[in-house]
């Protein structure tokens, strides 16, 4: 038979059992920098990272090497123009990026995955969104940073050509107009290539896969378009050449600048798109840039959950 035990009265805590710990927490009274500061910081960090600044020496090698490779041919052309007292530069400002498109494609293939794939791989994207920053801020900062890095890559050799042309005492008005047209062309190219590269790289957290995918899209599309244009030219279907050029980023830029920026087209026969076809080229280029931004927004709304 169970015996009930009397309940014991609660024991009041003694003085040595009661302690108040001051662990030093206090309210933050400093300035609240907000989303704009976070967006600028992410942009500057990503732009520096596109050239390996603030990272290891190994990370600086490839982007700096590609930058040098982009500028050296321009310096050689300037030296030749000055030495021979030529009346014009060997290559037009608008044509330089088309000639160096392999280097540009390699740069975006190497730096687009570096910009976004590491955040996906190490799952740091939700940490960004835990701060006063939203999906649109992250996407725009990354997009703007890579586009700015590509603009630096493509505009620097044009600046070398322009300064060299002035030193060679070529016509100031013609050179300034050509330089301005070249800047407009590479600005559009930078936005387009950055958007395509980031969309492809954001699909996979593996940097190697992202590099291979970007290179494949850039090179295969250009090779296929060039082949089809050559076949159309050989068969006398010249009207189809311009429309085929819409399916490659490089040929798309080529068509825009040959239609509106006074550039010489690299299409078979040297005949670029007409004014009406040029309008289509501009609309397709702007549509691809907008589509790239929209796809990145959709992608990172899912990633940030």
XYZ file of C-alpha atoms in Angstrom:
305
model
C 0.000 0.000 0.000
C 1.492 3.347 -1.107
C 2.171 5.877 1.582
C 1.630 9.496 0.670
C 4.564 11.718 1.414
C 3.956 15.247 2.621
C 4.700 17.963 0.060
C 7.766 20.042 0.819
C 7.483 23.760 0.781
C 9.535 25.488 -1.946
C 12.884 26.671 -0.762
C 13.520 30.330 -1.294
C 16.744 30.988 -3.206
C 19.589 32.235 -1.133
C 21.694 35.210 -1.988
C 24.505 33.128 -3.488
C 22.070 31.426 -5.928
C 20.737 34.659 -7.472
C 22.931 36.456 -9.982
C 22.370 39.062 -12.662
C 24.845 38.760 -15.520
C 25.689 41.852 -17.545
C 26.887 40.462 -20.873
C 27.348 43.862 -22.461
C 24.491 44.005 -25.004
C 23.441 47.495 -25.985
C 21.395 49.120 -28.689
C 23.090 50.239 -31.921
C 23.012 54.009 -32.136
C 25.037 54.430 -35.336
C 23.776 55.313 -38.827
C 21.529 52.880 -40.688
C 23.099 52.668 -44.145
C 20.286 50.615 -45.670
C 19.808 48.924 -49.041
C 21.605 51.484 -51.170
C 24.852 51.027 -49.251
C 24.530 47.242 -49.345
C 23.867 47.340 -53.092
C 26.885 49.563 -53.725
C 29.087 47.359 -51.584
C 28.001 44.225 -53.424
C 28.577 45.956 -56.766
C 32.085 47.144 -55.892
C 33.019 43.784 -54.377
C 31.813 41.922 -57.467
C 33.556 44.361 -59.831
C 36.837 43.984 -57.975
C 36.414 40.226 -57.970
C 35.990 40.216 -61.761
C 39.669 41.195 -61.998
C 40.834 39.221 -58.971
C 41.361 42.292 -56.804
C 41.177 41.451 -53.128
C 41.623 37.768 -53.899
C 44.559 35.411 -54.277
C 47.295 35.878 -56.882
C 45.990 32.840 -58.744
C 42.609 34.534 -59.176
C 44.229 37.585 -60.767
C 46.180 35.724 -63.456
C 43.469 34.936 -66.020
C 41.465 38.204 -65.987
C 44.602 40.340 -66.026
C 46.116 38.221 -68.791
C 42.987 38.572 -70.920
C 42.989 42.322 -70.306
C 46.584 42.534 -71.558
C 45.751 40.350 -74.564
C 42.911 42.734 -75.442
C 45.134 45.824 -75.260
C 48.398 44.603 -76.835
C 47.080 44.367 -80.443
C 45.718 47.907 -80.134
C 49.092 49.163 -78.931
C 50.830 47.425 -81.842
C 48.398 48.979 -84.344
C 49.039 52.406 -82.863
C 52.815 51.921 -83.066
C 52.534 50.888 -86.717
C 50.271 53.844 -87.535
C 52.681 56.297 -85.887
C 55.786 54.755 -87.449
C 54.360 54.605 -90.979
C 52.494 57.926 -90.701
C 49.326 56.192 -91.890
C 46.211 58.141 -92.777
C 43.938 55.820 -90.780
C 44.018 53.029 -88.212
C 44.306 49.433 -89.483
C 41.049 48.437 -87.711
C 37.927 50.497 -87.104
C 36.832 51.110 -83.515
C 33.576 49.241 -84.067
C 35.338 46.243 -85.589
C 37.915 45.693 -82.844
C 35.594 43.828 -80.466
C 34.395 41.567 -83.287
C 37.996 40.683 -84.136
C 38.749 39.955 -80.459
C 35.468 38.150 -79.754
C 37.221 34.914 -78.725
C 39.023 36.727 -75.885
C 35.800 38.449 -74.810
C 33.900 35.156 -74.768
C 36.650 33.542 -72.686
C 36.532 36.400 -70.199
C 32.773 36.242 -69.657
C 32.966 32.435 -69.459
C 35.555 32.644 -66.688
C 34.096 35.517 -64.673
C 30.326 34.956 -64.829
C 30.563 31.670 -62.852
C 33.028 33.305 -60.458
C 30.454 36.016 -59.778
C 27.468 33.818 -58.950
C 28.369 30.118 -58.830
C 30.324 30.373 -55.578
C 27.361 31.961 -53.808
C 25.187 29.090 -54.996
C 27.714 26.408 -54.146
C 28.353 27.608 -50.588
C 24.678 28.590 -50.074
C 25.476 32.177 -49.104
C 22.649 33.765 -51.114
C 20.115 33.488 -48.218
C 22.651 35.305 -46.035
C 22.610 38.251 -48.424
C 18.818 38.387 -48.219
C 18.881 38.300 -44.412
C 20.264 41.838 -44.592
C 18.423 44.912 -45.902
C 18.836 43.739 -49.470
C 16.296 42.187 -51.806
C 16.442 39.918 -54.829
C 16.385 42.862 -57.229
C 19.328 44.477 -55.436
C 21.434 41.319 -55.665
C 20.637 40.701 -59.325
C 21.213 44.298 -60.412
C 24.463 44.597 -58.468
C 25.858 41.394 -59.970
C 24.628 42.256 -63.478
C 26.001 45.799 -63.321
C 29.336 44.622 -61.931
C 29.971 42.058 -64.672
C 28.752 44.433 -67.395
C 31.070 47.151 -66.034
C 34.005 44.722 -65.944
C 33.348 43.748 -69.545
C 33.028 47.377 -70.580
C 36.436 48.085 -69.052
C 37.846 45.082 -70.929
C 36.432 46.159 -74.291
C 36.713 49.949 -73.974
C 40.338 50.054 -72.799
C 41.810 48.983 -76.180
C 39.553 51.497 -77.934
C 40.998 54.188 -75.698
C 44.496 53.013 -76.642
C 43.551 53.280 -80.325
C 42.046 56.739 -79.856
C 45.017 58.177 -77.978
C 47.383 56.631 -80.517
C 45.374 58.073 -83.398
C 45.618 61.542 -81.899
C 49.357 61.097 -81.376
C 49.629 60.060 -85.026
C 47.853 63.343 -85.866
C 44.927 61.676 -87.603
C 41.753 63.660 -88.184
C 40.344 64.605 -84.782
C 36.690 64.714 -85.844
C 36.728 61.333 -87.602
C 38.577 59.638 -84.756
C 36.314 61.089 -82.085
C 33.202 60.017 -83.961
C 34.595 56.517 -84.508
C 35.643 56.260 -80.853
C 32.163 57.279 -79.665
C 30.540 54.737 -81.998
C 32.888 52.061 -80.687
C 31.981 52.872 -77.081
C 28.263 52.556 -77.833
C 28.892 49.213 -79.513
C 30.943 47.714 -76.672
C 28.475 49.033 -74.076
C 25.680 47.096 -75.770
C 27.962 44.083 -76.132
C 28.860 44.209 -72.429
C 25.219 44.261 -71.326
C 24.282 41.422 -73.675
C 27.229 39.153 -72.887
C 27.009 39.784 -69.139
C 23.315 38.875 -69.101
C 23.784 35.675 -71.105
C 26.804 34.641 -69.044
C 25.091 35.218 -65.687
C 21.923 33.372 -66.695
C 23.914 30.310 -67.759
C 26.211 30.430 -64.720
C 23.306 30.802 -62.276
C 21.895 27.430 -63.324
C 24.702 25.392 -61.751
C 26.778 25.854 -58.581
C 29.713 24.121 -60.288
C 32.066 26.712 -61.704
C 33.604 24.302 -64.222
C 30.219 23.415 -65.669
C 29.333 27.098 -65.904
C 32.546 27.936 -67.776
C 32.029 25.102 -70.256
C 28.377 26.019 -70.814
C 29.099 29.717 -71.486
C 31.922 28.898 -73.908
C 29.698 26.382 -75.700
C 26.845 28.862 -76.126
C 29.107 31.651 -77.372
C 31.288 29.639 -79.742
C 28.778 27.115 -81.065
C 26.159 29.771 -81.819
C 28.671 31.946 -83.676
C 30.099 28.993 -85.584
C 26.653 27.755 -86.583
C 25.487 31.207 -87.683
C 28.661 31.839 -89.711
C 28.327 28.462 -91.425
C 24.666 28.983 -92.286
C 25.364 32.486 -93.583
C 28.153 31.154 -95.813
C 25.825 28.464 -97.181
C 23.085 31.026 -97.833
C 25.565 33.281 -99.631
C 26.850 30.384 -101.756
C 23.295 29.439 -102.748
C 22.391 33.007 -103.672
C 19.994 33.474 -100.739
C 21.423 36.802 -99.666
C 18.160 37.909 -98.074
C 18.425 35.199 -95.427
C 21.900 36.205 -94.246
C 20.715 39.075 -92.085
C 17.961 37.033 -90.438
C 20.358 34.189 -89.636
C 22.580 36.690 -87.828
C 19.932 37.154 -85.136
C 20.846 33.810 -83.545
C 24.337 34.605 -82.257
C 25.360 37.301 -79.733
C 28.409 38.321 -81.769
C 26.568 38.545 -85.084
C 23.738 40.381 -83.317
C 26.135 43.117 -82.182
C 27.723 43.106 -85.639
C 24.338 43.718 -87.240
C 23.414 46.554 -84.875
C 26.639 48.468 -85.385
C 26.730 47.923 -89.151
C 23.139 49.217 -89.427
C 23.393 52.270 -87.159
C 27.008 52.911 -86.136
C 28.690 53.093 -89.510
C 30.589 49.820 -89.098
C 31.605 47.492 -91.900
C 29.735 44.214 -91.590
C 31.576 40.903 -91.309
C 28.643 39.072 -92.890
C 29.360 37.232 -96.170
C 29.629 39.749 -98.963
C 30.151 42.574 -96.472
C 26.452 43.470 -96.646
C 24.887 44.049 -93.253
C 21.201 44.339 -92.370
C 19.090 47.114 -93.840
C 17.622 49.880 -91.680
C 14.413 47.902 -91.126
C 16.333 44.737 -90.297
C 18.618 46.824 -88.080
C 15.618 47.886 -86.005
C 14.822 44.208 -85.494
C 18.425 43.624 -84.402
C 18.182 46.395 -81.813
C 14.861 45.097 -80.487
C 16.191 41.539 -80.231
C 19.338 42.726 -78.416
C 17.352 44.810 -75.922
C 14.842 41.971 -75.532
C 17.621 39.522 -74.681
C 19.042 41.913 -72.093
C 15.608 42.353 -70.484
C 14.960 38.602 -70.646
C 18.297 37.884 -68.962
C 17.403 40.255 -66.118
C 13.970 38.650 -65.761
C 15.387 35.117 -65.705
C 17.932 36.095 -63.059
C 15.178 37.604 -60.924
C 13.121 34.447 -61.209
C 16.118 32.248 -60.432
C 17.146 34.112 -57.290
C 13.652 34.393 -55.912
C 13.761 30.589 -55.663
C 17.338 30.425 -54.406
C 16.711 32.953 -51.663
C 13.913 30.940 -50.055
